[in-house]
């Protein structure tokens, strides 16, 4: 039965789906590399947090979600936004601070929002969105809507009291939240062992009686399986689940980070587990894709990223007169 | 039934009951709102009437359940979150300031947060330093919030409905010391605007501008002043953010004098702001400098005589205004 | 060895010690009953939280501490203050709001403070003192002082993020804190099962890698044993320990509480396990005390409580001119 | 070595190093102060110099480590707690307001809290709504705290020592946007008083009263005004609580006009308080109403042009003061 359930949750990847996932990972990678470039050119300002190396997590988890599910992320959310279906152009425009951006240019890199895809940020107070996620799931439960809320956060966020309160509330209320920890081993420059006395993060779920699991976040197929299992359980029981994805960020915390806190060799070691070649090799082996296909996809991605920049370049600044607009809702009369 | 006495507590309770009856999306959540009956018995029996889905007891997790309230509001509900007292509200202030107050603007108008947070504020029960705060000024500083202060039975009874109808986060301050106070409730349920201050007593000699517990104190003082031939106008700010500057300006333009009364401690208070606005808008109308009578700049001590000394008393208002008018 | 260690930690109670413990429990009980009476007479105002029923916890834990250890409590702390050595008179004077009180009358029932006995309150923001306790222990560690910090709190407090952060910091920093949970099953009117999704509280220690234990808090001897064991471990290792004492309050949460949330029968059931007769019966059995001794002790306690009230009655109010004194320290020049 | 340029960042760093060298009881704790080198590189290499016992990296737990700082201060240490930026400080505000600020009074003078909390504040790097707050007004409202604002290199270099010597909790606001700014540091280490405002430029026509990022802006404006024949005095408040009212009053008594500048949003701000105090103490000295130029009442948006529009700019100060003086 175990076996059967696994299978129904994880049908073998169809060719189209297989390609799409690769496309998504590549899109994140190239989009972010371009973003870094645009940052250097001072087209993008503020904080810019890149997800490079962690792509398998967003891609693997997001495919388990439905359009009606809610998604909440941190400030390291370009990847999630892209996979959730925000157009690269509106994200780039947002980072350019243009009003055609997904948040009218008001938010920048850390605050991507999109009502259409139920993408609730882009939240830059670490762990500040966890309780909101619980509340959204509570609303769904009260309204008897069959949908779940997926909340991404880092392992650093788990030291905040906010994590503790949100987990307890979700468990008490039995609401459908997927608590998705992206454990990339660092919170800025603070390594996991300096953040948590108990470094086996999954154990923290037990303190709230929440079902928990851990997966290799560098392995897309493993993430897909773990996410599908978790999501299926949430949909079935209506209860929260805590999933830890062990991953690594290849680049600095943000563009300001001199990376004094870790050895280059450690980064190089992890790069050997880069999720993109890892997954592509699997596709090669399975004869789902060829090198030629890869090049083709890569070309499409590069074109899409280029178009995003081109679009952002054409976009306009919000008139300064609109500064205070939307501080309060406009009167509906 | 005009003439019937009702407590401030009962006014709040009726408002909540009515809201729960009027809209399925409304629910209350907070510490001890259900089984305990509310820390101040405001929600007594509501659990029995509406059930645990609508009257939700929460654990001690102010940040958590306020955050959840924001999320539930985003999800289409109309939560009334009770933070038992303002003293515990700082634990949730990050949620209020960084999420509730910013989401609409930061998302370019996409996500509004129709949340109401109620909390009990102020001194008056000898609860000492950690349980006697009047933190309205902290909240009144934050853009994106609407801050209401319930200084009368009328507002206790009728302000909740428009607050729930507001598409944006509204914070309602109620006052522990007034819960048992009985007054006549005006008969009409005339629709209350939560954008306007209200002149509670018209007068021509001086404007006493206040809010919260200051309203009845000011009215009491005004009655005494009237006996001394001084006709004071009492302005109840009601809405501490965004301030209704026009009502203030109109009153001071008429009386040419202003006296500000507030329980919160003086520095960087709502009265500071009112004084600054009068400076900006009414300087040439003023016959005398605006004066403030605010809370003492001190953690509130437990003993009655020191607690009384740390907030304005009606007698002080009377004396100060008499002096002010002699002087001018 | 286990056996041997147990013994050295728990020497058989000497007669004097046995009596003293009984005296302390009775003193708390009678002092609080008197306080309730004085509250009804409006001599005491504000909030008054009684500890009746929970006496074995404060008495059992406090005997394990040394004068140089730090003690932090909640607003339900008359018992702890008494056992720690504050005079009943200065506590009563404090609740009368008189300047001869232990906090000059400024604090009242919820804020007993005493520098001499290193009694750091009387803290009325639930869980607000836990992080302070960790900091005090950190100072001791840094200063290489061989002492520990004992921090009492209720099971309700454990839902606060503050609990989570304090536990993690203490574990990361390996500082000598005894986290002492007085699980009386209710946080005001909210029962344990509505406060915590995981009601086995001890499990929460594991989430931080903190050694944890649980004891029957109605049984003085059990508490003594558990406290001695925990304290010995902390002194030996310098690491924190989490001890849960299961207990029950016989009276209302505070004088304002109508106790709508629990059945009278539940309270009656627990009263059968009243720690005072329980302990006294043990002393009788062991022939350490007789009924006559009990009466004598009871008489002494009653006298001491009466004297406390008499003292408070003679005390004076702080002059109103001193209202703002000590908002800032007086200049030391 | 007068004449040598030094960044604001380097000033802060030197002050911290000196404090660590001077007193064994001093240690720093906060997020990323050690291995990362400080979020803004202020504490770079201090870990290497002083070791992990004195430069303590903490987890993301603002309430926890601020509370621990209070405890460590009670335990005889002299902690410098760094809250990375003011934006995260609300998570610790309960600890600051209910513990640090009240313990001394509430214990009847028994327990003082010699704690210093530093945090980086303000706009200036396009960090958007959740990372651009100027929350000095919130802290300036709370009795029991001393609130310092570091508007100059001199204060960045010399304010920390007296803050550490203070027996009570001191909160120091530094400004992210000024970190890279180079200035000459006055040669002397003359002892700095943390109870006094400072006249940064003497003048006779108008008092520009400000703090923090406003100081250099005001000085810049004053230079330009001088060219137009207007002699502006610039008062740097420096201590936002308790306010040094005497320096303000003395300045306004001399110039008869005041113009207040502040990055924080306008309502219930430090400028409100200053305006109210001038009203109370200098009403009859004033030739014109006090004006305020404060931050816009809005969550700060990301794009440069909107960010710039949301805080006062020197050119606006110049224009406003020219208008004000014509008018009078
Ligand atoms: C409450 C809060 N404190 C501090 C910060 C500054 N900060 C931004 S990201 C970060 C590290 C977060 O680490 P983690 O949760 O592991 O996420 P990651 O960045 O690794 O994805 C810190 C300390 C913040 N944004 N919010
Ligand atoms: C932060 C905070 N929230 C709410 C309250 C109100 N309150 C006071 S005691 C209490 C219950 C605490 O329960 P518990 O921790 O179990 O301690 P007990 O009273 O049972 O000893 C509550 C909700 C408070 N004082 N502080
Ligand atoms: Mg991380
Ligand atoms: Mg309890």
mmCIF file of N, CA, C and O in Angstrom, chain D residues 190-226:
data_model
loop_
_atom_site.group_PDB
_atom_site.id
_atom_site.type_symbol
_atom_site.label_atom_id
_atom_site.label_comp_id
_atom_site.label_asym_id
_atom_site.label_seq_id
_atom_site.Cartn_x
_atom_site.Cartn_y
_atom_site.Cartn_z
ATOM 1 N N UNK D 190 37.527 65.376 23.760
ATOM 2 C CA UNK D 190 36.881 66.061 24.885
ATOM 3 C C UNK D 190 35.678 65.245 25.344
ATOM 4 O O UNK D 190 34.951 64.698 24.552
ATOM 5 N N UNK D 191 35.491 65.194 26.612
ATOM 6 C CA UNK D 191 34.486 64.273 27.117
ATOM 7 C C UNK D 191 33.102 64.742 26.676
ATOM 8 O O UNK D 191 32.749 65.907 26.778
ATOM 9 N N UNK D 192 32.368 63.777 26.149
ATOM 10 C CA UNK D 192 31.071 64.087 25.558
ATOM 11 C C UNK D 192 29.982 63.804 26.583
ATOM 12 O O UNK D 192 29.958 62.754 27.210
ATOM 13 N N UNK D 193 29.087 64.753 26.727
ATOM 14 C CA UNK D 193 27.984 64.562 27.658
ATOM 15 C C UNK D 193 26.795 63.993 26.909
ATOM 16 O O UNK D 193 26.389 64.539 25.884
ATOM 17 N N UNK D 194 26.207 62.952 27.432
ATOM 18 C CA UNK D 194 25.045 62.403 26.733
ATOM 19 C C UNK D 194 23.741 62.873 27.376
ATOM 20 O O UNK D 194 22.743 62.160 27.406
ATOM 21 N N UNK D 195 23.764 64.091 27.849
ATOM 22 C CA UNK D 195 22.513 64.684 28.319
ATOM 23 C C UNK D 195 22.215 65.988 27.592
ATOM 24 O O UNK D 195 21.176 66.595 27.805
ATOM 25 N N UNK D 196 23.102 66.384 26.715
ATOM 26 C CA UNK D 196 22.985 67.715 26.110
ATOM 27 C C UNK D 196 22.854 67.666 24.589
ATOM 28 O O UNK D 196 23.545 66.898 23.916
ATOM 29 N N UNK D 197 22.002 68.540 24.087
ATOM 30 C CA UNK D 197 21.980 68.791 22.648
ATOM 31 C C UNK D 197 23.192 69.632 22.303
ATOM 32 O O UNK D 197 23.903 70.121 23.189
ATOM 33 N N UNK D 198 23.452 69.799 21.015
ATOM 34 C CA UNK D 198 24.632 70.562 20.643
ATOM 35 C C UNK D 198 24.323 71.492 19.471
ATOM 36 O O UNK D 198 23.744 71.072 18.468
ATOM 37 N N UNK D 199 24.753 72.729 19.632
ATOM 38 C CA UNK D 199 24.617 73.679 18.532
ATOM 39 C C UNK D 199 25.772 73.409 17.576
ATOM 40 O O UNK D 199 26.931 73.602 17.914
ATOM 41 N N UNK D 200 25.450 72.915 16.397
ATOM 42 C CA UNK D 200 26.498 72.530 15.436
ATOM 43 C C UNK D 200 26.915 73.728 14.590
ATOM 44 O O UNK D 200 27.968 73.723 13.975
ATOM 45 N N UNK D 201 26.058 74.705 14.523
ATOM 46 C CA UNK D 201 26.388 75.921 13.788
ATOM 47 C C UNK D 201 25.606 77.032 14.467
ATOM 48 O O UNK D 201 24.388 76.913 14.653
ATOM 49 N N UNK D 202 26.278 78.059 14.870
ATOM 50 C CA UNK D 202 25.587 79.175 15.510
ATOM 51 C C UNK D 202 25.021 80.082 14.433
ATOM 52 O O UNK D 202 25.602 80.230 13.352
ATOM 53 N N UNK D 203 23.868 80.657 14.707
ATOM 54 C CA UNK D 203 23.245 81.557 13.738
ATOM 55 C C UNK D 203 22.207 82.397 14.452
ATOM 56 O O UNK D 203 21.864 82.122 15.608
ATOM 57 N N UNK D 204 21.690 83.401 13.772
ATOM 58 C CA UNK D 204 20.781 84.286 14.497
ATOM 59 C C UNK D 204 19.385 84.402 13.887
ATOM 60 O O UNK D 204 18.464 84.904 14.532
ATOM 61 N N UNK D 205 19.215 83.906 12.649
ATOM 62 C CA UNK D 205 17.943 84.151 11.977
ATOM 63 C C UNK D 205 16.879 83.074 12.209
ATOM 64 O O UNK D 205 15.684 83.345 12.206
ATOM 65 N N UNK D 206 17.316 81.857 12.369
ATOM 66 C CA UNK D 206 16.356 80.756 12.536
ATOM 67 C C UNK D 206 17.093 79.559 13.129
ATOM 68 O O UNK D 206 18.292 79.370 12.876
ATOM 69 N N UNK D 207 16.373 78.775 13.921
ATOM 70 C CA UNK D 207 16.957 77.545 14.474
ATOM 71 C C UNK D 207 16.469 76.347 13.675
ATOM 72 O O UNK D 207 15.264 76.102 13.624
ATOM 73 N N UNK D 208 17.403 75.655 13.054
ATOM 74 C CA UNK D 208 17.034 74.372 12.444
ATOM 75 C C UNK D 208 17.334 73.315 13.495
ATOM 76 O O UNK D 208 18.482 73.129 13.895
ATOM 77 N N UNK D 209 16.301 72.646 13.960
ATOM 78 C CA UNK D 209 16.472 71.669 15.034
ATOM 79 C C UNK D 209 16.247 70.281 14.459
ATOM 80 O O UNK D 209 15.214 70.016 13.837
ATOM 81 N N UNK D 210 17.222 69.430 14.650
ATOM 82 C CA UNK D 210 17.177 68.146 13.966
ATOM 83 C C UNK D 210 18.007 67.116 14.718
ATOM 84 O O UNK D 210 18.514 67.394 15.812
ATOM 85 N N UNK D 211 18.177 65.946 14.129
ATOM 86 C CA UNK D 211 19.032 64.897 14.706
ATOM 87 C C UNK D 211 19.321 63.880 13.624
ATOM 88 O O UNK D 211 18.709 63.889 12.554
ATOM 89 N N UNK D 212 20.245 63.011 13.908
ATOM 90 C CA UNK D 212 20.533 61.898 13.002
ATOM 91 C C UNK D 212 20.970 62.381 11.630
ATOM 92 O O UNK D 212 21.798 63.289 11.509
ATOM 93 N N UNK D 213 20.395 61.794 10.600
ATOM 94 C CA UNK D 213 20.756 62.171 9.234
ATOM 95 C C UNK D 213 20.415 63.624 8.931
ATOM 96 O O UNK D 213 20.907 64.182 7.964
ATOM 97 N N UNK D 214 19.583 64.209 9.768
ATOM 98 C CA UNK D 214 19.202 65.596 9.542
ATOM 99 C C UNK D 214 20.343 66.582 9.779
ATOM 100 O O UNK D 214 20.331 67.694 9.242
ATOM 101 N N UNK D 215 21.328 66.186 10.579
ATOM 102 C CA UNK D 215 22.355 67.150 10.993
ATOM 103 C C UNK D 215 23.180 67.640 9.798
ATOM 104 O O UNK D 215 23.275 68.843 9.547
ATOM 105 N N UNK D 216 23.738 66.705 9.062
ATOM 106 C CA UNK D 216 24.545 67.138 7.908
ATOM 107 C C UNK D 216 23.670 67.798 6.831
ATOM 108 O O UNK D 216 24.087 68.721 6.152
ATOM 109 N N UNK D 217 22.448 67.285 6.712
ATOM 110 C CA UNK D 217 21.533 67.923 5.750
ATOM 111 C C UNK D 217 21.282 69.374 6.153
ATOM 112 O O UNK D 217 21.285 70.284 5.315
ATOM 113 N N UNK D 218 21.067 69.583 7.431
ATOM 114 C CA UNK D 218 20.782 70.940 7.913
ATOM 115 C C UNK D 218 22.008 71.834 7.748
ATOM 116 O O UNK D 218 21.895 73.011 7.366
ATOM 117 N N UNK D 219 23.173 71.272 8.010
ATOM 118 C CA UNK D 219 24.399 72.066 7.851
ATOM 119 C C UNK D 219 24.599 72.447 6.389
ATOM 120 O O UNK D 219 24.988 73.574 6.063
ATOM 121 N N UNK D 220 24.313 71.496 5.520
ATOM 122 C CA UNK D 220 24.414 71.760 4.090
ATOM 123 C C UNK D 220 23.442 72.875 3.698
ATOM 124 O O UNK D 220 23.808 73.837 3.003
ATOM 125 N N UNK D 221 22.224 72.759 4.192
ATOM 126 C CA UNK D 221 21.222 73.785 3.895
ATOM 127 C C UNK D 221 21.661 75.132 4.464
ATOM 128 O O UNK D 221 21.498 76.182 3.818
ATOM 129 N N UNK D 222 22.222 75.110 5.661
ATOM 130 C CA UNK D 222 22.635 76.362 6.313
ATOM 131 C C UNK D 222 23.704 77.070 5.494
ATOM 132 O O UNK D 222 23.706 78.301 5.369
ATOM 133 N N UNK D 223 24.609 76.291 4.935
ATOM 134 C CA UNK D 223 25.645 76.871 4.090
ATOM 135 C C UNK D 223 25.016 77.587 2.901
ATOM 136 O O UNK D 223 25.363 78.719 2.555
ATOM 137 N N UNK D 224 24.044 76.899 2.315
ATOM 138 C CA UNK D 224 23.387 77.502 1.168
ATOM 139 C C UNK D 224 22.580 78.737 1.574
ATOM 140 O O UNK D 224 22.572 79.756 0.879
ATOM 141 N N UNK D 225 21.931 78.632 2.702
ATOM 142 C CA UNK D 225 21.160 79.781 3.186
ATOM 143 C C UNK D 225 22.069 80.971 3.473
ATOM 144 O O UNK D 225 21.710 82.128 3.213
ATOM 145 N N UNK D 226 23.246 80.672 3.995
ATOM 146 C CA UNK D 226 24.205 81.744 4.300
ATOM 147 C C UNK D 226 24.504 82.542 3.034
ATOM 148 O O UNK D 226 24.581 83.779 3.052
#
